[in-house]
Amino acid sequence: MGLLIRNGEIVTGEDRYFADIYIENETITSIGKELPVPDGTEVIDATGKLIFPGFIDPHVHIHLPFMGTFAKDTYATASVAALIGGTTGLIEMCCPSRNEDALQAYALWKSKAEGLSACDYAFHMAVTHFDETTEAQLREIVADGTTSFKIFLSYKGFFGVEDGEMYQTLKLARELGVIVTAHCENAELVSRLQQELIEQGKTGPEWHEPSRPETVEAEGTGRFATFLETTGATGYVVHLSCEPALKVAMAAKARGVRLAVESVLPHFVLDRTYAERGGLEGAKFVMSPPLRDKRNHAALWEGLETGVIDTVGTDHCPFDLEQKAMGKDAFTLIPNGIPGVEDRVNVMYTYGVKRGGLSIHRFVDALSTRVAKLFGLYPRKGAVAVGSDADLVIYDPGWRGVISGAKGSETHHVNNDYSGFEGVEIEGRPSAVLVRGQVQVRDGVFVGEIGRGKMLRRKPMVEYMGNVNGD
């Protein structure tokens, strides 16, 4: 049986127009006005609504062993929360520690998702060491359809790689046509600063940001760009948080380095004063890179509008307050992360499109289309086009609400006990969300099928930047 969406306004990264959409066998089969309605067709009236391509979060953590504990979500909870918030695709970081086997970790991460996700998903494979077995394992993982890597220039001794390992990873990635995402800091500087602050008795969450200052992030961004330039690899900076790091990335792009930039939701709307509240209240807002001085917001919003910042993710990583309290005696023991997978679309629409200077087309591009292009999913995903998967968000711009972190509330379905966006006003939310033609959400309620989501196997793409630019 087919499905027809009629009377809606389609909005993509480039166009805005009124048309009907007919869906059959999980894909969009026709777009036009006054489309015929075959017998038995389900009809959704989208009058007064916007129709977006399904949004894709390029940076989430669902299964994550970290700092002696585990992130609270499962795919059953995270995917439902994502869909209610308008995100129809997740790209999770598969993050083994330095002493774990990459293939075993990859199999474990896949097993945590298989049959449990309500939306489609893919992975970035973290390279946390590079020894005599690594190259063969990474080739096998790429052959399985995971065609993006992740490296950490932080978390010394746990996730972090040395410069020589970064070089080897980038050389292999260049050969395979794989894009490498990178957490850009300086592990040695962070380690030294943390040690000094703790020794001085500066143990509260307000000292997390001074232990990883903007200069450290800018240095890491510059070092990553230099290695990309030297190896010819393609890179992607994750969760860039501040103007100094953005200037470094802009300079690298200007001289031809194949580099894309991601910022994440918290860095657009929150600032360091949240973590400076101290105690458990401040611990809620500890993430890395840290929340920054508010002066950075203008630079990030401008960078997003101009396209220098390519994408917006969340770095979704939910920990309960009990877990955050592990760092009550030392900020270095606070599990890093702020949940956000449910809030990204609505908050960015409200404070970017409705109340800010972000164009609606750049909004769609950054949260959907460019993600799909960078990571080998376009035009299957990230598009409203004949032949594309029918991942669609029917959006109600007239809805009004306030985010609450209470479990069971209308705006909180993530499996942890607080929201980093408590009390934030929202203008607009999805009224219906489709995954490959099946309605999974109606008016903020999950009505679909756990397990509908499939792993998205991707092909290596040598010319990433050209693909982003439409070449």
Tab-separated table of C-alpha atoms in Angstrom:
chain	number	residue	atom	x	y	z
A	1	MET	CA	0.000	0.000	0.000
A	2	GLY	CA	1.284	3.443	-0.928
A	3	LEU	CA	1.335	6.621	1.140
A	4	LEU	CA	0.605	10.141	-0.090
A	5	ILE	CA	1.628	13.331	1.713
A	6	ARG	CA	-0.405	16.207	0.329
A	7	ASN	CA	-0.567	19.992	0.736
A	8	GLY	CA	2.810	20.357	2.455
A	9	GLU	CA	5.658	22.777	1.721
A	10	ILE	CA	8.848	20.885	0.819
A	11	VAL	CA	12.031	22.522	2.098
A	12	THR	CA	15.484	21.258	1.117
A	13	GLY	CA	18.981	22.659	1.257
A	14	GLU	CA	18.303	24.566	-1.969
A	15	ASP	CA	14.572	24.708	-2.740
A	16	ARG	CA	11.229	25.534	-1.174
A	17	TYR	CA	7.956	24.696	-2.913
A	18	PHE	CA	4.502	23.202	-2.447
A	19	ALA	CA	3.975	19.689	-3.780
A	20	ASP	CA	2.605	16.279	-2.908
A	21	ILE	CA	4.834	13.271	-2.287
A	22	TYR	CA	3.908	9.698	-3.162
A	23	ILE	CA	5.765	6.856	-1.434
A	24	GLU	CA	5.847	3.176	-2.288
A	25	ASN	CA	8.206	0.339	-1.311
A	26	GLU	CA	10.126	2.558	1.147
A	27	THR	CA	11.098	5.169	-1.458
A	28	ILE	CA	9.759	8.390	-2.922
A	29	THR	CA	8.276	7.466	-6.301
A	30	SER	CA	6.758	10.782	-7.407
A	31	ILE	CA	6.598	14.452	-6.429
A	32	GLY	CA	4.113	16.898	-7.927
A	33	LYS	CA	0.852	18.738	-7.544
A	34	GLU	CA	-2.494	16.968	-7.411
A	35	LEU	CA	-0.958	13.518	-7.704
A	36	PRO	CA	-3.465	10.716	-8.359
A	37	VAL	CA	-4.408	8.619	-5.337
A	38	PRO	CA	-4.490	4.876	-6.034
A	39	ASP	CA	-7.039	2.791	-4.151
A	40	GLY	CA	-5.873	1.842	-0.690
A	41	THR	CA	-3.426	4.724	-0.377
A	42	GLU	CA	-2.865	6.171	3.089
A	43	VAL	CA	-3.097	9.968	2.932
A	44	ILE	CA	-1.424	12.425	5.314
A	45	ASP	CA	-2.649	16.006	5.096
A	46	ALA	CA	0.369	18.292	5.675
A	47	THR	CA	-1.464	21.601	5.290
A	48	GLY	CA	0.441	24.311	7.126
A	49	LYS	CA	3.425	22.021	7.649
A	50	LEU	CA	6.979	21.984	6.335
A	51	ILE	CA	8.385	18.777	4.855
A	52	PHE	CA	12.094	18.247	5.442
A	53	PRO	CA	14.383	15.379	4.449
A	54	GLY	CA	15.043	13.181	7.474
A	55	PHE	CA	17.707	14.730	9.676
A	56	ILE	CA	20.933	12.823	10.348
A	57	ASP	CA	23.011	13.165	13.511
A	58	PRO	CA	26.646	12.586	12.496
A	59	HIS	CA	27.991	12.261	16.037
A	60	VAL	CA	26.346	10.188	18.758
A	61	HIS	CA	27.476	7.847	21.512
A	62	ILE	CA	24.985	5.158	22.485
A	63	HIS	CA	27.039	2.215	23.687
A	64	LEU	CA	30.031	3.850	25.356
A	65	PRO	CA	32.269	2.524	28.129
A	66	PHE	CA	33.842	5.702	29.519
A	67	MET	CA	35.566	6.744	32.729
A	68	GLY	CA	34.557	3.605	34.609
A	69	THR	CA	30.905	3.603	33.621
A	70	PHE	CA	28.621	3.298	30.589
A	71	ALA	CA	26.436	5.816	28.769
A	72	LYS	CA	22.813	5.212	29.727
A	73	ASP	CA	21.117	4.845	26.347
A	74	THR	CA	20.405	1.736	24.332
A	75	TYR	CA	19.428	1.818	20.672
A	76	ALA	CA	15.836	1.190	21.715
A	77	THR	CA	15.807	4.403	23.770
A	78	ALA	CA	18.160	6.609	21.749
A	79	SER	CA	16.574	5.867	18.373
A	80	VAL	CA	13.085	6.585	19.665
A	81	ALA	CA	14.247	9.860	21.217
A	82	ALA	CA	16.002	10.756	17.972
A	83	LEU	CA	12.897	10.101	15.888
A	84	ILE	CA	10.618	12.091	18.175
A	85	GLY	CA	13.041	14.961	17.676
A	86	GLY	CA	13.084	14.588	13.888
A	87	THR	CA	16.341	12.688	13.443
A	88	THR	CA	15.894	9.656	11.209
A	89	GLY	CA	19.529	8.544	10.964
A	90	LEU	CA	22.337	8.147	13.494
A	91	ILE	CA	26.079	7.771	12.963
A	92	GLU	CA	27.564	6.344	16.134
A	93	MET	CA	31.182	6.442	17.226
A	94	CYS	CA	32.473	2.890	17.720
A	95	CYS	CA	35.101	3.579	20.377
A	96	PRO	CA	37.261	0.740	21.710
A	97	SER	CA	40.019	1.680	24.118
A	98	ARG	CA	43.696	1.373	23.191
A	99	ASN	CA	43.972	-2.139	24.612
A	100	GLU	CA	40.911	-3.552	22.822
A	101	ASP	CA	40.809	-5.444	19.535
A	102	ALA	CA	39.235	-3.338	16.767
A	103	LEU	CA	37.332	-6.154	15.043
A	104	GLN	CA	35.938	-7.494	18.293
A	105	ALA	CA	34.832	-3.994	19.287
A	106	TYR	CA	33.237	-3.395	15.908
A	107	ALA	CA	31.254	-6.622	16.222
A	108	LEU	CA	30.168	-5.639	19.744
A	109	TRP	CA	28.961	-2.186	18.692
A	110	LYS	CA	27.008	-3.649	15.778
A	111	SER	CA	25.384	-6.196	18.072
A	112	LYS	CA	24.133	-3.409	20.340
A	113	ALA	CA	22.182	-1.930	17.427
A	114	GLU	CA	21.010	-4.885	15.366
A	115	GLY	CA	17.282	-5.451	15.685
A	116	LEU	CA	16.938	-2.727	18.324
A	117	SER	CA	17.020	0.565	16.432
A	118	ALA	CA	13.869	2.325	15.320
A	119	CYS	CA	15.827	4.393	12.781
A	120	ASP	CA	18.632	3.677	10.332
A	121	TYR	CA	22.204	3.924	11.595
A	122	ALA	CA	25.860	3.743	10.645
A	123	PHE	CA	29.227	3.904	12.407
A	124	HIS	CA	32.498	5.789	12.506
A	125	MET	CA	35.268	3.354	13.473
A	126	ALA	CA	37.646	4.762	16.074
A	127	VAL	CA	41.340	3.999	15.560
A	128	THR	CA	42.776	4.103	19.069
A	129	HIS	CA	46.101	2.418	18.297
A	130	PHE	CA	47.973	1.394	15.171
A	131	ASP	CA	50.048	-1.770	15.339
A	132	GLU	CA	50.904	-4.672	13.020
A	133	THR	CA	47.271	-5.919	12.983
A	134	THR	CA	45.481	-2.602	12.565
A	135	GLU	CA	45.692	-2.094	8.812
A	136	ALA	CA	44.188	-5.474	7.934
A	137	GLN	CA	41.415	-5.006	10.473
A	138	LEU	CA	40.535	-1.553	9.180
A	139	ARG	CA	40.430	-2.833	5.616
A	140	GLU	CA	37.948	-5.494	6.727
A	141	ILE	CA	35.801	-2.921	8.514
A	142	VAL	CA	35.761	-0.655	5.456
A	143	ALA	CA	34.790	-3.639	3.284
A	144	ASP	CA	31.835	-4.158	5.636
A	145	GLY	CA	30.558	-0.683	4.771
A	146	THR	CA	31.918	1.488	7.576
A	147	THR	CA	33.826	4.056	5.564
A	148	SER	CA	34.764	6.693	8.113
A	149	PHE	CA	37.341	6.567	10.888
A	150	LYS	CA	37.635	8.463	14.175
A	151	ILE	CA	40.790	9.502	15.992
A	152	PHE	CA	41.203	11.224	19.337
A	153	LEU	CA	43.975	13.751	19.908
A	154	SER	CA	42.977	13.670	23.576
A	155	TYR	CA	42.239	11.151	26.365
A	156	LYS	CA	45.878	10.174	26.625
A	157	GLY	CA	46.368	6.474	27.320
A	158	PHE	CA	42.727	5.530	26.736
A	159	PHE	CA	41.335	6.633	23.332
A	160	GLY	CA	44.129	8.927	22.245
A	161	VAL	CA	46.605	8.240	19.413
A	162	GLU	CA	50.176	9.427	19.094
A	163	ASP	CA	51.186	11.548	16.107
A	164	GLY	CA	52.823	8.572	14.404
A	165	GLU	CA	49.610	6.581	14.682
A	166	MET	CA	47.636	9.517	13.292
A	167	TYR	CA	49.996	9.623	10.312
A	168	GLN	CA	49.554	5.888	9.632
A	169	THR	CA	45.772	6.167	9.938
A	170	LEU	CA	45.584	9.086	7.534
A	171	LYS	CA	47.855	7.397	4.983
A	172	LEU	CA	45.614	4.335	4.953
A	173	ALA	CA	42.487	6.480	4.813
A	174	ARG	CA	43.874	8.357	1.811
A	175	GLU	CA	44.443	5.055	0.015
A	176	LEU	CA	40.979	3.722	0.837
A	177	GLY	CA	39.051	6.949	0.175
A	178	VAL	CA	37.904	7.072	3.792
A	179	ILE	CA	37.185	10.310	5.633
A	180	VAL	CA	38.801	10.633	9.098
A	181	THR	CA	36.929	12.429	11.861
A	182	ALA	CA	39.021	13.847	14.696
A	183	HIS	CA	38.590	15.076	18.249
A	184	CYS	CA	41.122	17.913	18.143
A	185	GLU	CA	42.892	18.829	21.367
A	186	ASN	CA	46.411	18.346	22.712
A	187	ALA	CA	46.491	15.350	25.023
A	188	GLU	CA	49.789	16.265	26.677
A	189	LEU	CA	48.752	19.823	27.467
A	190	VAL	CA	45.394	18.701	28.848
A	191	SER	CA	47.071	16.103	31.049
A	192	ARG	CA	49.553	18.631	32.445
A	193	LEU	CA	46.930	21.299	33.075
A	194	GLN	CA	44.594	18.841	34.774
A	195	GLN	CA	47.360	17.652	37.076
A	196	GLU	CA	48.352	21.183	38.036
A	197	LEU	CA	44.789	22.268	38.794
A	198	ILE	CA	44.057	19.206	40.940
A	199	GLU	CA	47.291	19.713	42.866
A	200	GLN	CA	46.188	23.300	43.553
A	201	GLY	CA	42.916	22.040	45.040
A	202	LYS	CA	40.890	23.246	42.058
A	203	THR	CA	38.694	20.185	41.793
A	204	GLY	CA	35.187	21.397	40.888
A	205	PRO	CA	33.519	21.208	37.467
A	206	GLU	CA	34.246	24.907	36.919
A	207	TRP	CA	37.900	23.944	36.360
A	208	HIS	CA	37.158	21.556	33.515
A	209	GLU	CA	37.200	24.333	30.910
A	210	PRO	CA	40.475	25.901	32.116
A	211	SER	CA	42.090	22.460	31.865
A	212	ARG	CA	41.216	22.321	28.127
A	213	PRO	CA	41.374	25.991	27.038
A	214	GLU	CA	40.613	27.314	23.584
A	215	THR	CA	44.319	27.421	22.705
A	216	VAL	CA	44.565	23.668	23.219
A	217	GLU	CA	41.684	23.020	20.835
A	218	ALA	CA	43.109	25.426	18.259
A	219	GLU	CA	46.493	23.669	18.440
A	220	GLY	CA	44.907	20.264	17.938
A	221	THR	CA	42.864	21.530	14.993
A	222	GLY	CA	45.975	22.985	13.383
A	223	ARG	CA	47.993	19.819	13.929
A	224	PHE	CA	45.262	17.664	12.406
A	225	ALA	CA	45.067	20.005	9.405
A	226	THR	CA	48.848	19.816	8.944
A	227	PHE	CA	48.764	16.024	8.923
A	228	LEU	CA	45.885	16.089	6.406
A	229	GLU	CA	47.808	18.478	4.192
A	230	THR	CA	50.910	16.293	4.351
A	231	THR	CA	49.168	12.986	3.684
A	232	GLY	CA	46.494	14.212	1.247
A	233	ALA	CA	43.780	12.626	3.368
A	234	THR	CA	40.303	14.058	3.908
A	235	GLY	CA	39.362	15.088	7.429
A	236	TYR	CA	36.430	16.211	9.517
A	237	VAL	CA	36.827	18.082	12.798
A	238	VAL	CA	34.180	16.981	15.296
A	239	HIS	CA	32.500	19.251	17.873
A	240	LEU	CA	34.514	22.404	17.148
A	241	SER	CA	33.642	24.777	19.983
A	242	CYS	CA	35.409	28.109	19.699
A	243	GLU	CA	36.488	30.942	17.431
A	244	PRO	CA	40.281	30.306	17.652
A	245	ALA	CA	39.835	26.714	16.454
A	246	LEU	CA	37.414	27.875	13.758
A	247	LYS	CA	39.952	30.404	12.457
A	248	VAL	CA	42.555	27.636	12.213
A	249	ALA	CA	40.112	25.436	10.294
A	250	MET	CA	39.149	28.302	7.993
A	251	ALA	CA	42.813	28.987	7.204
A	252	ALA	CA	43.354	25.306	6.397
A	253	LYS	CA	40.325	25.226	4.107
A	254	ALA	CA	41.522	28.396	2.382
A	255	ARG	CA	44.839	26.808	1.481
A	256	GLY	CA	43.156	23.737	0.047
A	257	VAL	CA	43.214	21.239	2.910
A	258	ARG	CA	40.381	18.755	2.465
A	259	LEU	CA	38.708	19.486	5.769
A	260	ALA	CA	35.080	19.655	6.915
A	261	VAL	CA	33.947	21.081	10.243
A	262	GLU	CA	31.250	19.968	12.643
A	263	SER	CA	29.974	21.900	15.633
A	264	VAL	CA	27.462	20.451	18.071
A	265	LEU	CA	24.246	21.684	19.612
A	266	PRO	CA	25.485	22.586	23.143
A	267	HIS	CA	28.161	24.958	21.830
A	268	PHE	CA	25.584	27.087	19.999
A	269	VAL	CA	23.266	27.754	22.949
A	270	LEU	CA	25.070	26.947	26.227
A	271	ASP	CA	28.218	28.503	27.709
A	272	ARG	CA	30.811	27.929	30.413
A	273	THR	CA	28.714	29.553	33.154
A	274	TYR	CA	26.562	26.411	33.255
A	275	ALA	CA	29.522	24.308	34.412
A	276	GLU	CA	30.610	27.111	36.757
A	277	ARG	CA	27.509	26.539	38.887
A	278	GLY	CA	29.658	24.071	40.786
A	279	GLY	CA	28.858	20.717	42.351
A	280	LEU	CA	26.468	18.293	40.703
A	281	GLU	CA	24.615	21.082	38.917
A	282	GLY	CA	27.809	22.105	37.145
A	283	ALA	CA	28.796	18.490	36.487
A	284	LYS	CA	25.726	18.090	34.259
A	285	PHE	CA	27.412	20.355	31.729
A	286	VAL	CA	30.895	18.833	31.604
A	287	MET	CA	31.756	17.757	28.065
A	288	SER	CA	34.876	17.927	25.889
A	289	PRO	CA	35.714	20.262	24.309
A	290	PRO	CA	34.105	22.200	27.166
A	291	LEU	CA	31.345	24.743	27.018
A	292	ARG	CA	33.088	28.007	26.156
A	293	ASP	CA	32.794	31.718	26.822
A	294	LYS	CA	29.562	33.048	25.327
A	295	ARG	CA	31.501	35.340	22.961
A	296	ASN	CA	32.097	32.273	20.762
A	297	HIS	CA	28.405	31.885	19.919
A	298	ALA	CA	28.374	34.646	17.304
A	299	ALA	CA	31.365	33.159	15.482
A	300	LEU	CA	29.796	29.690	15.410
A	301	TRP	CA	26.436	30.920	14.147
A	302	GLU	CA	28.138	33.009	11.463
A	303	GLY	CA	30.347	30.095	10.462
A	304	LEU	CA	27.291	27.873	10.186
A	305	GLU	CA	25.396	30.337	8.015
A	306	THR	CA	28.332	30.847	5.645
A	307	GLY	CA	28.985	27.103	5.406
A	308	VAL	CA	32.466	27.206	6.950
A	309	ILE	CA	30.926	25.029	9.633
A	310	ASP	CA	29.565	22.206	7.508
A	311	THR	CA	27.383	20.199	9.870
A	312	VAL	CA	25.700	20.239	13.272
A	313	GLY	CA	25.699	17.103	15.430
A	314	THR	CA	25.119	16.563	19.127
A	315	ASP	CA	27.962	14.480	20.567
A	316	HIS	CA	25.025	12.900	22.399
A	317	CYS	CA	26.363	11.110	25.455
A	318	PRO	CA	23.890	10.612	28.319
A	319	PHE	CA	24.966	9.959	31.899
A	320	ASP	CA	22.711	10.050	34.956
A	321	LEU	CA	23.317	12.429	37.844
A	322	GLU	CA	24.556	9.511	39.935
A	323	GLN	CA	27.222	8.890	37.322
A	324	LYS	CA	28.123	12.574	37.102
A	325	ALA	CA	28.607	12.484	40.893
A	326	MET	CA	31.576	10.145	40.381
A	327	GLY	CA	33.564	13.347	39.909
A	328	LYS	CA	32.476	15.072	43.134
A	329	ASP	CA	36.056	15.140	44.410
A	330	ALA	CA	37.806	15.782	41.080
A	331	PHE	CA	36.478	17.176	37.809
A	332	THR	CA	38.746	14.752	35.957
A	333	LEU	CA	36.451	11.908	37.075
A	334	ILE	CA	33.189	13.417	35.795
A	335	PRO	CA	31.889	11.367	32.846
A	336	ASN	CA	31.929	13.729	29.879
A	337	GLY	CA	28.767	14.343	27.921
A	338	ILE	CA	25.462	16.147	27.506
A	339	PRO	CA	22.404	14.381	26.044
A	340	GLY	CA	20.984	16.091	22.970
A	341	VAL	CA	19.827	13.692	20.259
A	342	GLU	CA	16.162	14.551	20.868
A	343	ASP	CA	16.677	18.311	20.981
A	344	ARG	CA	19.009	19.161	18.077
A	345	VAL	CA	16.458	19.814	15.329
A	346	ASN	CA	13.992	21.783	17.438
A	347	VAL	CA	16.588	23.929	19.211
A	348	MET	CA	18.511	24.735	16.024
A	349	TYR	CA	15.269	25.563	14.207
A	350	THR	CA	14.087	27.800	17.059
A	351	TYR	CA	17.296	29.687	17.799
A	352	GLY	CA	18.785	29.548	14.325
A	353	VAL	CA	15.920	29.872	11.853
A	354	LYS	CA	13.114	31.461	13.903
A	355	ARG	CA	15.028	33.706	16.290
A	356	GLY	CA	18.414	34.010	14.604
A	357	GLY	CA	19.956	34.648	11.225
A	358	LEU	CA	20.239	31.069	9.956
A	359	SER	CA	18.561	30.444	6.626
A	360	ILE	CA	16.159	27.535	6.542
A	361	HIS	CA	18.099	26.043	3.625
A	362	ARG	CA	21.412	26.107	5.492
A	363	PHE	CA	19.567	24.547	8.452
A	364	VAL	CA	18.459	21.605	6.305
A	365	ASP	CA	21.855	21.339	4.647
A	366	ALA	CA	23.821	21.302	7.906
A	367	LEU	CA	21.548	18.900	9.773
A	368	SER	CA	20.772	16.551	6.903
A	369	THR	CA	22.013	16.964	3.337
A	370	ARG	CA	25.667	17.792	3.893
A	371	VAL	CA	25.955	15.044	6.500
A	372	ALA	CA	24.631	12.586	3.920
A	373	LYS	CA	27.058	13.864	1.281
A	374	LEU	CA	30.125	13.764	3.520
A	375	PHE	CA	29.482	10.256	4.775
A	376	GLY	CA	28.413	8.487	1.596
A	377	LEU	CA	24.648	8.423	2.137
A	378	TYR	CA	23.472	10.919	-0.470
A	379	PRO	CA	21.093	10.881	-2.359
A	380	ARG	CA	19.655	7.830	-0.642
A	381	LYS	CA	19.438	9.987	2.481
A	382	GLY	CA	19.372	13.743	2.965
A	383	ALA	CA	17.139	14.463	-0.014
A	384	VAL	CA	13.491	14.849	-0.958
A	385	ALA	CA	13.751	13.386	-4.430
A	386	VAL	CA	12.333	10.586	-6.536
A	387	GLY	CA	14.338	7.450	-5.776
A	388	SER	CA	15.485	8.593	-2.332
A	389	ASP	CA	14.511	6.737	0.823
A	390	ALA	CA	11.269	8.125	2.209
A	391	ASP	CA	12.869	9.437	5.388
A	392	LEU	CA	10.768	12.548	5.915
A	393	VAL	CA	9.938	14.970	8.711
A	394	ILE	CA	6.570	16.716	8.545
A	395	TYR	CA	7.234	19.716	10.735
A	396	ASP	CA	4.725	21.891	12.568
A	397	PRO	CA	6.206	25.414	12.809
A	398	GLY	CA	3.278	26.571	14.910
A	399	TRP	CA	3.880	24.226	17.850
A	400	ARG	CA	5.138	25.809	21.086
A	401	GLY	CA	6.636	24.123	24.123
A	402	VAL	CA	9.381	24.008	26.734
A	403	ILE	CA	12.013	21.291	27.095
A	404	SER	CA	11.805	19.251	30.293
A	405	GLY	CA	14.281	16.614	31.421
A	406	ALA	CA	11.778	14.708	33.526
A	407	LYS	CA	11.442	11.080	32.493
A	408	GLY	CA	8.075	10.499	30.913
A	409	SER	CA	7.662	14.151	29.966
A	410	GLU	CA	6.501	15.139	26.511
A	411	THR	CA	9.968	16.380	25.571
A	412	HIS	CA	12.302	13.803	27.134
A	413	HIS	CA	12.710	10.234	25.930
A	414	VAL	CA	16.461	9.821	26.355
A	415	ASN	CA	17.324	7.257	29.022
A	416	ASN	CA	18.850	9.604	31.583
A	417	ASP	CA	17.485	11.757	34.369
A	418	TYR	CA	18.216	15.320	33.246
A	419	SER	CA	18.304	17.513	30.179
A	420	GLY	CA	21.080	19.918	29.325
A	421	PHE	CA	18.375	22.141	27.825
A	422	GLU	CA	15.972	22.265	30.762
A	423	GLY	CA	13.483	25.115	30.383
A	424	VAL	CA	14.495	26.037	26.836
A	425	GLU	CA	11.567	27.376	24.795
A	426	ILE	CA	10.818	25.664	21.488
A	427	GLU	CA	9.010	27.004	18.425
A	428	GLY	CA	8.127	24.056	16.223
A	429	ARG	CA	8.392	20.270	16.372
A	430	PRO	CA	7.794	17.266	14.100
A	431	SER	CA	4.163	16.273	13.722
A	432	ALA	CA	5.065	13.104	11.802
A	433	VAL	CA	8.363	11.327	11.168
A	434	LEU	CA	8.805	8.632	8.527
A	435	VAL	CA	11.563	6.046	8.208
A	436	ARG	CA	11.629	4.550	4.725
A	437	GLY	CA	7.965	5.345	4.239
A	438	GLN	CA	6.667	4.077	7.565
A	439	VAL	CA	5.301	6.558	10.097
A	440	GLN	CA	7.294	6.099	13.296
A	441	VAL	CA	6.210	9.237	15.181
A	442	ARG	CA	2.966	11.182	15.339
A	443	ASP	CA	2.652	14.420	17.342
A	444	GLY	CA	5.514	13.662	19.704
A	445	VAL	CA	4.513	10.043	20.336
A	446	PHE	CA	6.401	7.008	19.058
A	447	VAL	CA	3.889	4.845	17.203
A	448	GLY	CA	6.283	2.775	15.129
A	449	GLU	CA	8.411	-0.307	15.232
A	450	ILE	CA	11.544	-0.938	17.276
A	451	GLY	CA	13.920	-2.807	15.017
A	452	ARG	CA	12.857	-1.128	11.791
A	453	GLY	CA	16.242	0.568	11.562
A	454	LYS	CA	18.916	-0.935	9.317
A	455	MET	CA	22.673	-0.539	9.320
A	456	LEU	CA	23.667	1.720	6.454
A	457	ARG	CA	26.630	0.208	4.660
A	458	ARG	CA	28.511	2.841	2.699
A	459	LYS	CA	31.041	2.791	-0.111
A	460	PRO	CA	34.396	4.591	0.135
A	461	MET	CA	34.272	7.990	-1.521
A	462	VAL	CA	37.585	9.469	-2.589
A	463	GLU	CA	36.200	12.865	-3.606
A	464	TYR	CA	34.347	13.862	-0.456
A	465	MET	CA	34.778	17.607	-0.756
A	466	GLY	CA	33.667	17.591	-4.366
A	467	ASN	CA	30.572	15.650	-3.379
A	468	VAL	CA	29.759	18.211	-0.704
A	469	ASN	CA	30.067	21.045	-3.210
A	470	GLY	CA	27.851	19.250	-5.706
A	471	ASP	CA	30.642	18.625	-8.220
